[in-house]
Amino acid sequence: MFELTGNSAYDLLDSRAPFSILEDSFGNIKLVGAQEIPINSKSEFLTLIEKATCIRQAVGVSEDDILYLIDLAGSEAAHDLANHSADRMKETREINISLSILKDCIRGIASTNNTPGAVKKGQKGSYISFRQSTLTKVLKHVFDPSGTRNSKILVLACINPSFLDTSATKNTLRYAHMLCSTEVKYQAAEHNPTIPKSWNNKFVRSYITKESGNPVISPAILAPHESGSQLLAIPLNKFVARCLRTKGVTENQAKAFHAKLWRLHIDPKRGSGAGQQSVIDSIQQVPSSAESVLSVTRISTRDLMSEGDLRSFKDRIRPDMAVHCNATANSPGTSSEEKLVMILCPQNVVGKNMKDALGNEVNPSYCLKKTKLTGVTYQRYLCAMVLSGGLADSYEVSIWRQIVVDLSSMETEVSLEYDSATRYYHIC
């Protein structure tokens, strides 16, 4: 039980402590800091009501209880404000504004022709200003045109039969008449392969099989029954624990897949989902020639020409390849957990007086005489350090911080994907 006073919210079960009303990434309104007390009997329920009532009366505020049963304060005419204090007049103005916004929201949701989700392609969806008031913000699931939950609004208008209150009675009935509406039925969210919260369990399993990496995370273990929304709601530690039950899956792979799924969930909210998807689709198409490779906008370090190549990554070393190695543990600024570097070039082709991040000369045996090398397998490479980013499971490539790494110290190839929104790389 809580009280709304203007744009402030107070928990009546916690000595009128203030709390926040926030919206999560799924579009749900959360009452952060408000107590939720389970009720097992009628007496417990009545006790809580009495406790909340005492607190409300102690501070002398109007009745604004909410149990998704909303007791609206009545609007007041200008002539009723003659003997009110400044604080009371301010409160009255806020109440009148809140009631006006509530009326606009109810009429707005009714004007969507009972199908808020049915917006034709190319048309702009209806706008309902439910965020302008704390009361209507709490009722977001009712007024949001993109919502998928069925809802009803029942308004009870209290009037006085006395002829002395005829003017107030007419105003009340006039306001109640404006709120007349039928039941609003929302359409179910349509399936969209780029919006995880619209996925059913079948598509979730298919996505896990195709995108979870190597080895493939078992869909039967990670999401035996969950839909896309339910999978996103799983806490990170439980998500990783489920992934680790698949043989061969590492914690880093599980976290990378979790981050990949959440980026797909967040990108449409930033308005970049469609653009990013088209880029990803173009990257997954293997070009037929070297010329076509140059025309592709790349956001990943994945080798576009190595599909079907069964050779070890050490036999196809190339510039911009990211590798996990064991040679950078003592390098400045390098994480002990993620020892990642990006290959730049062989050590032997580096010019004279070039030094690495440790102050060592990169190619002390540099010779000005140019010799043609054929069939040479380089054993040492100049690499850029890949450092931890400012966000969880993110990385940044520090091109100017370079070290020399032996080929024997390179353990596995790692694919890094660039996120233009955060300007960080993520393991994909």
Tab-separated table of C-alpha atoms in Angstrom:
chain	number	residue	atom	x	y	z
A	1	MET	CA	0.000	0.000	0.000
A	2	PHE	CA	1.394	3.373	-0.944
A	3	GLU	CA	0.345	6.969	-1.325
A	4	LEU	CA	0.839	9.280	-4.288
A	5	THR	CA	1.163	12.976	-3.488
A	6	GLY	CA	1.722	14.962	-6.658
A	7	ASN	CA	4.802	13.367	-8.244
A	8	SER	CA	6.021	11.803	-4.988
A	9	ALA	CA	5.340	8.247	-3.828
A	10	TYR	CA	5.406	7.055	-0.194
A	11	ASP	CA	5.203	3.538	1.248
A	12	LEU	CA	2.497	3.478	3.939
A	13	LEU	CA	3.726	0.111	5.232
A	14	ASP	CA	7.244	1.421	5.834
A	15	SER	CA	6.647	4.566	7.939
A	16	ARG	CA	5.845	6.562	4.793
A	17	ALA	CA	9.319	6.049	3.340
A	18	PRO	CA	9.692	7.425	-0.217
A	19	PHE	CA	10.319	5.023	-3.101
A	20	SER	CA	10.897	5.237	-6.840
A	21	ILE	CA	8.665	4.296	-9.754
A	22	LEU	CA	10.901	3.068	-12.593
A	23	GLU	CA	10.487	1.307	-15.925
A	24	ASP	CA	12.638	-1.757	-16.714
A	25	SER	CA	13.955	-2.880	-20.101
A	26	PHE	CA	10.866	-5.020	-20.660
A	27	GLY	CA	8.559	-2.003	-20.397
A	28	ASN	CA	7.194	-2.982	-16.989
A	29	ILE	CA	6.746	-0.439	-14.179
A	30	LYS	CA	8.632	-1.388	-10.997
A	31	LEU	CA	7.959	0.064	-7.557
A	32	VAL	CA	11.561	0.160	-6.336
A	33	GLY	CA	11.752	0.349	-2.545
A	34	ALA	CA	8.079	-0.382	-1.811
A	35	GLN	CA	7.409	-3.284	0.543
A	36	GLU	CA	5.432	-6.317	-0.594
A	37	ILE	CA	3.952	-8.168	2.379
A	38	PRO	CA	2.246	-11.562	1.814
A	39	ILE	CA	-1.223	-11.814	3.369
A	40	ASN	CA	-2.457	-15.143	4.713
A	41	SER	CA	-5.669	-14.137	6.458
A	42	LYS	CA	-8.371	-11.516	6.597
A	43	SER	CA	-7.145	-10.245	9.959
A	44	GLU	CA	-3.650	-9.601	8.579
A	45	PHE	CA	-5.151	-7.651	5.705
A	46	LEU	CA	-7.241	-5.477	8.033
A	47	THR	CA	-4.222	-4.890	10.277
A	48	LEU	CA	-2.194	-3.568	7.350
A	49	ILE	CA	-5.050	-1.303	6.282
A	50	GLU	CA	-5.286	0.152	9.799
A	51	LYS	CA	-1.538	0.697	9.915
A	52	ALA	CA	-1.556	2.497	6.564
A	53	THR	CA	-4.587	4.568	7.581
A	54	CYS	CA	-2.921	5.724	10.807
A	55	ILE	CA	0.172	6.871	8.967
A	56	ARG	CA	-1.890	8.692	6.363
A	57	GLN	CA	-3.976	10.496	8.997
A	58	ALA	CA	-0.873	11.407	11.007
A	59	VAL	CA	0.459	13.549	8.158
A	60	GLY	CA	-2.965	14.962	7.258
A	61	VAL	CA	-3.133	14.159	3.547
A	62	SER	CA	-6.121	13.332	1.382
A	63	GLU	CA	-7.166	9.781	0.593
A	64	ASP	CA	-5.064	8.466	-2.267
A	65	ASP	CA	-4.834	4.732	-1.512
A	66	ILE	CA	-3.841	2.265	-4.187
A	67	LEU	CA	-4.216	-1.488	-4.270
A	68	TYR	CA	-4.880	-1.227	-7.970
A	69	LEU	CA	-8.060	0.046	-6.420
A	70	ILE	CA	-7.570	3.775	-6.894
A	71	ASP	CA	-9.377	6.314	-4.723
A	72	LEU	CA	-9.164	9.543	-6.708
A	73	ALA	CA	-9.244	12.855	-4.868
A	74	GLY	CA	-12.023	15.139	-6.038
A	75	SER	CA	-11.296	18.217	-8.118
A	76	GLU	CA	-11.910	21.582	-6.510
A	77	ALA	CA	-13.350	24.754	-7.979
A	78	ALA	CA	-11.615	28.102	-7.651
A	79	HIS	CA	-14.088	29.442	-5.055
A	80	ASP	CA	-13.240	26.487	-2.770
A	81	LEU	CA	-9.640	27.688	-2.399
A	82	ALA	CA	-10.322	30.911	-0.490
A	83	ASN	CA	-9.300	29.606	2.929
A	84	HIS	CA	-6.556	27.224	1.794
A	85	SER	CA	-2.888	27.614	2.647
A	86	ALA	CA	-0.219	27.845	-0.048
A	87	ASP	CA	0.730	24.188	0.395
A	88	ARG	CA	-2.891	23.124	0.208
A	89	MET	CA	-3.438	25.172	-2.955
A	90	LYS	CA	-0.345	23.628	-4.542
A	91	GLU	CA	-1.633	20.166	-3.679
A	92	THR	CA	-5.023	21.030	-5.190
A	93	ARG	CA	-3.429	22.172	-8.448
A	94	GLU	CA	-1.441	18.940	-8.689
A	95	ILE	CA	-4.596	16.896	-8.051
A	96	ASN	CA	-6.502	18.716	-10.787
A	97	ILE	CA	-3.625	18.263	-13.243
A	98	SER	CA	-3.383	14.567	-12.395
A	99	LEU	CA	-7.121	14.083	-12.969
A	100	SER	CA	-6.906	15.910	-16.285
A	101	ILE	CA	-4.033	13.696	-17.454
A	102	LEU	CA	-5.931	10.590	-16.333
A	103	LYS	CA	-8.931	11.728	-18.393
A	104	ASP	CA	-6.733	12.342	-21.463
A	105	CYS	CA	-5.114	8.905	-21.111
A	106	ILE	CA	-8.444	7.089	-20.845
A	107	ARG	CA	-9.880	8.956	-23.823
A	108	GLY	CA	-6.657	8.432	-25.758
A	109	ILE	CA	-6.626	4.672	-25.247
A	110	ALA	CA	-10.312	4.552	-26.219
A	111	SER	CA	-9.643	6.500	-29.433
A	112	THR	CA	-7.266	3.792	-30.677
A	113	ASN	CA	-10.353	1.913	-31.874
A	114	ASN	CA	-9.874	-0.863	-29.316
A	115	THR	CA	-6.814	-2.191	-31.162
A	116	PRO	CA	-3.803	-0.213	-29.887
A	117	GLY	CA	-1.381	-2.673	-31.450
A	118	ALA	CA	-3.004	-2.517	-34.882
A	119	VAL	CA	-1.077	0.366	-36.420
A	120	LYS	CA	-0.838	0.110	-40.176
A	121	LYS	CA	2.574	0.066	-41.785
A	122	GLY	CA	3.790	3.576	-42.527
A	123	GLN	CA	1.395	5.188	-40.051
A	124	LYS	CA	2.496	6.845	-36.846
A	125	GLY	CA	1.200	5.151	-33.709
A	126	SER	CA	-1.018	7.054	-31.302
A	127	TYR	CA	0.685	8.965	-28.498
A	128	ILE	CA	-0.675	8.752	-24.955
A	129	SER	CA	1.023	10.977	-22.378
A	130	PHE	CA	0.894	8.529	-19.456
A	131	ARG	CA	4.373	9.557	-18.275
A	132	GLN	CA	3.254	13.093	-17.386
A	133	SER	CA	1.658	11.984	-14.121
A	134	THR	CA	2.850	9.638	-11.389
A	135	LEU	CA	-0.592	8.036	-11.204
A	136	THR	CA	-0.805	7.220	-14.909
A	137	LYS	CA	2.830	6.124	-14.918
A	138	VAL	CA	1.959	3.437	-12.380
A	139	LEU	CA	-0.830	2.360	-14.755
A	140	LYS	CA	1.493	2.165	-17.768
A	141	HIS	CA	0.343	-1.348	-18.615
A	142	VAL	CA	-3.163	0.089	-19.126
A	143	PHE	CA	-2.306	3.169	-21.186
A	144	ASP	CA	0.739	2.082	-23.212
A	145	PRO	CA	-0.408	1.608	-26.862
A	146	SER	CA	2.315	-1.007	-27.373
A	147	GLY	CA	1.092	-3.079	-24.431
A	148	THR	CA	-0.129	-6.642	-24.807
A	149	ARG	CA	-2.180	-7.043	-21.624
A	150	ASN	CA	-5.970	-6.851	-21.594
A	151	SER	CA	-7.338	-4.345	-19.123
A	152	LYS	CA	-10.598	-2.793	-17.947
A	153	ILE	CA	-11.250	0.524	-16.268
A	154	LEU	CA	-14.270	0.922	-14.003
A	155	VAL	CA	-15.005	4.437	-12.750
A	156	LEU	CA	-17.371	5.037	-9.809
A	157	ALA	CA	-18.545	8.645	-9.456
A	158	CYS	CA	-19.748	9.767	-6.015
A	159	ILE	CA	-22.355	12.530	-6.047
A	160	ASN	CA	-24.438	14.358	-3.440
A	161	PRO	CA	-28.232	14.470	-3.985
A	162	SER	CA	-28.508	17.784	-2.121
A	163	PHE	CA	-29.577	20.706	-4.327
A	164	LEU	CA	-26.893	22.807	-2.636
A	165	ASP	CA	-24.244	20.719	-4.412
A	166	THR	CA	-25.898	20.752	-7.829
A	167	SER	CA	-22.952	22.515	-9.484
A	168	ALA	CA	-20.395	20.072	-8.072
A	169	THR	CA	-22.632	17.119	-8.990
A	170	LYS	CA	-22.921	18.291	-12.593
A	171	ASN	CA	-19.138	18.696	-12.832
A	172	THR	CA	-18.609	15.203	-11.433
A	173	LEU	CA	-21.061	13.626	-13.873
A	174	ARG	CA	-19.570	15.606	-16.754
A	175	TYR	CA	-16.099	14.335	-15.877
A	176	ALA	CA	-17.342	10.747	-15.470
A	177	HIS	CA	-19.066	10.927	-18.855
A	178	MET	CA	-15.732	11.796	-20.477
A	179	LEU	CA	-14.301	8.560	-19.095
A	180	CYS	CA	-16.910	6.306	-20.677
A	181	SER	CA	-15.164	3.653	-22.753
A	182	THR	CA	-15.378	-0.001	-23.652
A	183	GLU	CA	-12.911	-2.746	-22.860
A	184	VAL	CA	-9.605	-2.300	-24.644
A	185	LYS	CA	-8.350	-5.524	-26.199
A	186	TYR	CA	-4.690	-5.616	-27.106
A	187	GLN	CA	-3.337	-7.725	-29.894
A	188	ALA	CA	-0.734	-10.302	-29.021
A	189	ALA	CA	2.822	-9.251	-29.820
A	190	GLU	CA	3.800	-10.393	-33.314
A	191	HIS	CA	6.847	-12.598	-33.712
A	192	ASN	CA	9.948	-10.661	-34.715
A	193	PRO	CA	13.305	-12.468	-35.080
A	194	THR	CA	15.157	-9.310	-33.962
A	195	ILE	CA	13.078	-8.786	-30.784
A	196	PRO	CA	13.791	-11.564	-28.226
A	197	LYS	CA	10.774	-10.812	-26.031
A	198	SER	CA	8.482	-11.813	-28.940
A	199	TRP	CA	10.067	-15.272	-29.335
A	200	ASN	CA	8.300	-18.493	-28.408
A	201	ASN	CA	10.159	-21.472	-26.976
A	202	LYS	CA	10.649	-23.102	-30.382
A	203	PHE	CA	12.420	-20.048	-31.791
A	204	VAL	CA	14.443	-19.608	-28.582
A	205	ARG	CA	15.799	-23.149	-28.944
A	206	SER	CA	16.636	-22.530	-32.597
A	207	TYR	CA	18.469	-19.294	-31.742
A	208	ILE	CA	20.497	-20.984	-28.997
A	209	THR	CA	21.542	-23.759	-31.384
A	210	LYS	CA	22.685	-21.332	-34.096
A	211	GLU	CA	24.187	-18.477	-32.065
A	212	SER	CA	25.561	-19.882	-28.792
A	213	GLY	CA	29.025	-20.630	-30.197
A	214	ASN	CA	31.205	-23.724	-30.128
A	215	PRO	CA	30.479	-26.011	-28.368
A	216	VAL	CA	26.764	-25.421	-28.836
A	217	ILE	CA	24.924	-24.746	-25.572
A	218	SER	CA	22.153	-27.294	-25.079
A	219	PRO	CA	18.745	-25.611	-25.643
A	220	ALA	CA	17.051	-28.323	-23.563
A	221	ILE	CA	19.155	-27.286	-20.554
A	222	LEU	CA	19.219	-23.512	-21.022
A	223	ALA	CA	15.594	-22.992	-22.072
A	224	PRO	CA	13.519	-26.159	-21.658
A	225	HIS	CA	10.218	-24.244	-21.546
A	226	GLU	CA	11.112	-20.518	-21.488
A	227	SER	CA	9.986	-17.962	-24.042
A	228	GLY	CA	12.202	-15.056	-25.085
A	229	SER	CA	10.932	-12.783	-22.309
A	230	GLN	CA	11.392	-15.500	-19.698
A	231	LEU	CA	14.932	-16.239	-20.904
A	232	LEU	CA	15.884	-12.560	-20.644
A	233	ALA	CA	14.479	-12.426	-17.117
A	234	ILE	CA	16.817	-15.178	-15.876
A	235	PRO	CA	19.556	-13.634	-13.647
A	236	LEU	CA	23.082	-13.775	-15.052
A	237	ASN	CA	24.396	-16.217	-12.430
A	238	LYS	CA	21.557	-18.678	-13.089
A	239	PHE	CA	21.936	-18.209	-16.855
A	240	VAL	CA	25.647	-19.039	-16.664
A	241	ALA	CA	25.002	-21.990	-14.328
A	242	ARG	CA	22.592	-23.511	-16.843
A	243	CYS	CA	25.062	-23.020	-19.690
A	244	LEU	CA	27.896	-24.677	-17.753
A	245	ARG	CA	25.834	-27.857	-17.484
A	246	THR	CA	26.595	-28.396	-21.190
A	247	LYS	CA	29.880	-30.255	-21.576
A	248	GLY	CA	32.755	-28.101	-22.812
A	249	VAL	CA	31.056	-24.725	-22.301
A	250	THR	CA	33.180	-22.178	-20.435
A	251	GLU	CA	32.048	-19.341	-18.218
A	252	ASN	CA	33.358	-16.768	-20.711
A	253	GLN	CA	31.339	-18.353	-23.522
A	254	ALA	CA	28.191	-18.330	-21.382
A	255	LYS	CA	28.638	-14.659	-20.417
A	256	ALA	CA	29.378	-13.707	-24.030
A	257	PHE	CA	26.188	-15.413	-25.215
A	258	HIS	CA	24.184	-13.702	-22.452
A	259	ALA	CA	25.609	-10.311	-23.485
A	260	LYS	CA	24.858	-11.054	-27.146
A	261	LEU	CA	21.237	-11.886	-26.334
A	262	TRP	CA	20.825	-8.728	-24.259
A	263	ARG	CA	22.372	-6.516	-26.967
A	264	LEU	CA	19.767	-7.893	-29.357
A	265	HIS	CA	17.092	-7.022	-26.777
A	266	ILE	CA	18.370	-3.488	-26.127
A	267	ASP	CA	19.249	-2.410	-29.700
A	268	PRO	CA	15.631	-2.061	-30.945
A	269	LYS	CA	14.950	0.298	-27.998
A	270	ARG	CA	17.786	2.529	-29.260
A	271	GLY	CA	16.324	2.435	-32.766
A	272	SER	CA	19.362	0.641	-34.216
A	273	GLY	CA	18.085	-2.914	-34.352
A	274	ALA	CA	17.115	-2.970	-38.018
A	275	GLY	CA	20.311	-1.323	-39.166
A	276	GLN	CA	22.501	-3.612	-37.113
A	277	GLN	CA	20.621	-6.692	-38.318
A	278	SER	CA	21.183	-5.737	-41.949
A	279	VAL	CA	24.888	-5.306	-41.243
A	280	ILE	CA	25.061	-8.684	-39.512
A	281	ASP	CA	23.272	-10.332	-42.430
A	282	SER	CA	25.729	-8.822	-44.880
A	283	ILE	CA	28.671	-10.010	-42.801
A	284	GLN	CA	27.399	-13.566	-42.676
A	285	GLN	CA	27.367	-13.691	-46.490
A	286	VAL	CA	30.760	-14.884	-47.666
A	287	PRO	CA	32.009	-12.727	-50.593
A	288	SER	CA	33.037	-14.458	-53.791
A	289	SER	CA	36.115	-12.305	-54.379
A	290	ALA	CA	38.595	-10.099	-52.575
A	291	GLU	CA	37.058	-7.042	-54.238
A	292	SER	CA	33.657	-7.765	-52.715
A	293	VAL	CA	35.241	-8.057	-49.263
A	294	LEU	CA	36.197	-4.386	-49.402
A	295	SER	CA	32.590	-3.365	-50.012
A	296	VAL	CA	31.299	-5.073	-46.848
A	297	THR	CA	30.931	-3.024	-43.672
A	298	ARG	CA	32.661	-5.173	-41.059
A	299	ILE	CA	31.923	-5.017	-37.348
A	300	SER	CA	33.597	-8.304	-36.404
A	301	THR	CA	37.125	-9.744	-36.503
A	302	ARG	CA	35.725	-12.983	-37.975
A	303	ASP	CA	37.610	-14.064	-41.131
A	304	LEU	CA	35.165	-13.820	-44.052
A	305	MET	CA	37.302	-16.015	-46.327
A	306	SER	CA	38.028	-18.907	-43.941
A	307	GLU	CA	34.603	-20.565	-43.896
A	308	GLY	CA	35.130	-24.272	-44.437
A	309	ASP	CA	38.888	-23.958	-43.817
A	310	LEU	CA	39.782	-26.779	-41.431
A	311	ARG	CA	43.334	-25.612	-40.789
A	312	SER	CA	44.442	-24.477	-37.354
A	313	PHE	CA	44.281	-20.736	-36.773
A	314	LYS	CA	48.087	-20.752	-36.445
A	315	ASP	CA	48.325	-21.762	-40.107
A	316	ARG	CA	46.198	-18.827	-41.267
A	317	ILE	CA	47.516	-15.950	-39.132
A	318	ARG	CA	46.447	-12.579	-40.532
A	319	PRO	CA	46.432	-8.924	-39.446
A	320	ASP	CA	43.442	-7.968	-37.225
A	321	MET	CA	43.044	-11.542	-35.911
A	322	ALA	CA	42.256	-11.542	-32.191
A	323	VAL	CA	43.766	-14.389	-30.172
A	324	HIS	CA	43.800	-15.585	-26.591
A	325	CYS	CA	47.363	-16.130	-25.427
A	326	ASN	CA	49.361	-16.788	-22.281
A	327	ALA	CA	52.154	-14.293	-22.889
A	328	THR	CA	50.646	-11.041	-21.616
A	329	ALA	CA	50.045	-11.788	-17.924
A	330	ASN	CA	52.776	-9.370	-16.868
A	331	SER	CA	52.011	-6.726	-19.463
A	332	PRO	CA	50.807	-3.362	-18.123
A	333	GLY	CA	47.035	-2.905	-18.096
A	334	THR	CA	46.221	-6.438	-19.239
A	335	SER	CA	43.563	-8.444	-17.408
A	336	SER	CA	44.769	-11.697	-15.869
A	337	GLU	CA	41.450	-13.316	-16.805
A	338	GLU	CA	41.277	-12.243	-20.455
A	339	LYS	CA	44.726	-12.274	-22.095
A	340	LEU	CA	43.684	-11.000	-25.494
A	341	VAL	CA	45.763	-9.397	-28.228
A	342	MET	CA	45.151	-8.365	-31.832
A	343	ILE	CA	47.803	-9.343	-34.391
A	344	LEU	CA	49.280	-6.474	-36.409
A	345	CYS	CA	52.228	-7.866	-38.382
A	346	PRO	CA	55.225	-10.256	-38.172
A	347	GLN	CA	58.075	-9.089	-35.972
A	348	ASN	CA	60.601	-9.351	-38.826
A	349	VAL	CA	58.961	-6.640	-40.959
A	350	VAL	CA	59.018	-3.959	-38.251
A	351	GLY	CA	61.419	-1.092	-38.857
A	352	LYS	CA	64.395	0.058	-36.833
A	353	ASN	CA	64.120	1.672	-33.357
A	354	MET	CA	60.520	0.524	-32.868
A	355	LYS	CA	59.797	-0.278	-29.202
A	356	ASP	CA	56.897	-2.120	-27.594
A	357	ALA	CA	54.859	-1.209	-24.495
A	358	LEU	CA	57.532	-2.744	-22.254
A	359	GLY	CA	60.282	-0.563	-23.747
A	360	ASN	CA	61.970	-3.426	-25.612
A	361	GLU	CA	63.082	-3.039	-29.217
A	362	VAL	CA	60.673	-4.966	-31.415
A	363	ASN	CA	63.117	-6.038	-34.147
A	364	PRO	CA	66.715	-5.763	-32.925
A	365	SER	CA	67.961	-7.752	-35.946
A	366	TYR	CA	66.515	-5.247	-38.443
A	367	CYS	CA	68.458	-5.101	-41.703
A	368	LEU	CA	68.164	-2.377	-44.372
A	369	LYS	CA	68.904	-4.889	-47.105
A	370	LYS	CA	65.674	-6.094	-48.608
A	371	THR	CA	65.500	-9.830	-49.152
A	372	LYS	CA	62.743	-11.794	-50.798
A	373	LEU	CA	61.318	-14.329	-48.349
A	374	THR	CA	59.480	-17.344	-49.714
A	375	GLY	CA	57.874	-20.107	-47.718
A	376	VAL	CA	58.674	-18.403	-44.417
A	377	THR	CA	56.564	-19.162	-41.325
A	378	TYR	CA	56.888	-16.304	-38.846
A	379	GLN	CA	57.148	-17.345	-35.209
A	380	ARG	CA	56.808	-13.960	-33.486
A	381	TYR	CA	54.232	-11.220	-34.126
A	382	LEU	CA	53.751	-7.606	-33.117
A	383	CYS	CA	50.323	-7.378	-31.452
A	384	ALA	CA	48.084	-4.643	-30.070
A	385	MET	CA	46.843	-5.158	-26.538
A	386	VAL	CA	43.108	-5.751	-25.971
A	387	LEU	CA	42.124	-4.249	-22.616
A	388	SER	CA	39.004	-4.498	-20.480
A	389	GLY	CA	36.395	-1.831	-21.276
A	390	GLY	CA	34.312	0.312	-18.986
A	391	LEU	CA	31.295	-2.007	-19.231
A	392	ALA	CA	30.860	-5.615	-18.154
A	393	ASP	CA	32.333	-8.128	-20.629
A	394	SER	CA	33.510	-5.348	-22.948
A	395	TYR	CA	36.940	-4.676	-24.460
A	396	GLU	CA	38.825	-1.964	-26.288
A	397	VAL	CA	41.773	-2.332	-28.661
A	398	SER	CA	44.761	-0.226	-27.640
A	399	ILE	CA	46.595	0.085	-30.966
A	400	TRP	CA	49.458	2.176	-29.555
A	401	ARG	CA	50.220	-0.312	-26.739
A	402	GLN	CA	52.028	-3.108	-28.517
A	403	ILE	CA	53.877	-6.258	-27.478
A	404	VAL	CA	55.622	-9.113	-29.270
A	405	VAL	CA	53.990	-12.535	-28.860
A	406	ASP	CA	55.387	-15.944	-29.810
A	407	LEU	CA	53.217	-18.112	-32.034
A	408	SER	CA	53.587	-20.927	-29.509
A	409	SER	CA	51.979	-18.720	-26.829
A	410	MET	CA	48.783	-18.235	-28.839
A	411	GLU	CA	46.064	-20.592	-27.596
A	412	THR	CA	42.823	-19.914	-29.480
A	413	GLU	CA	41.319	-17.491	-31.975
A	414	VAL	CA	38.672	-15.133	-30.563
A	415	SER	CA	36.010	-13.280	-32.564
A	416	LEU	CA	35.422	-9.716	-31.391
A	417	GLU	CA	32.343	-7.775	-32.472
A	418	TYR	CA	32.240	-3.976	-32.390
A	419	ASP	CA	29.254	-2.225	-30.817
A	420	SER	CA	28.999	1.281	-32.283
A	421	ALA	CA	26.638	2.439	-29.522
A	422	THR	CA	29.078	1.788	-26.662
A	423	ARG	CA	32.266	1.916	-28.798
A	424	TYR	CA	33.462	-1.297	-27.202
A	425	TYR	CA	34.180	-4.788	-28.502
A	426	HIS	CA	32.422	-7.905	-27.234
A	427	ILE	CA	33.302	-11.574	-27.654
A	428	CYS	CA	30.862	-13.106	-30.137
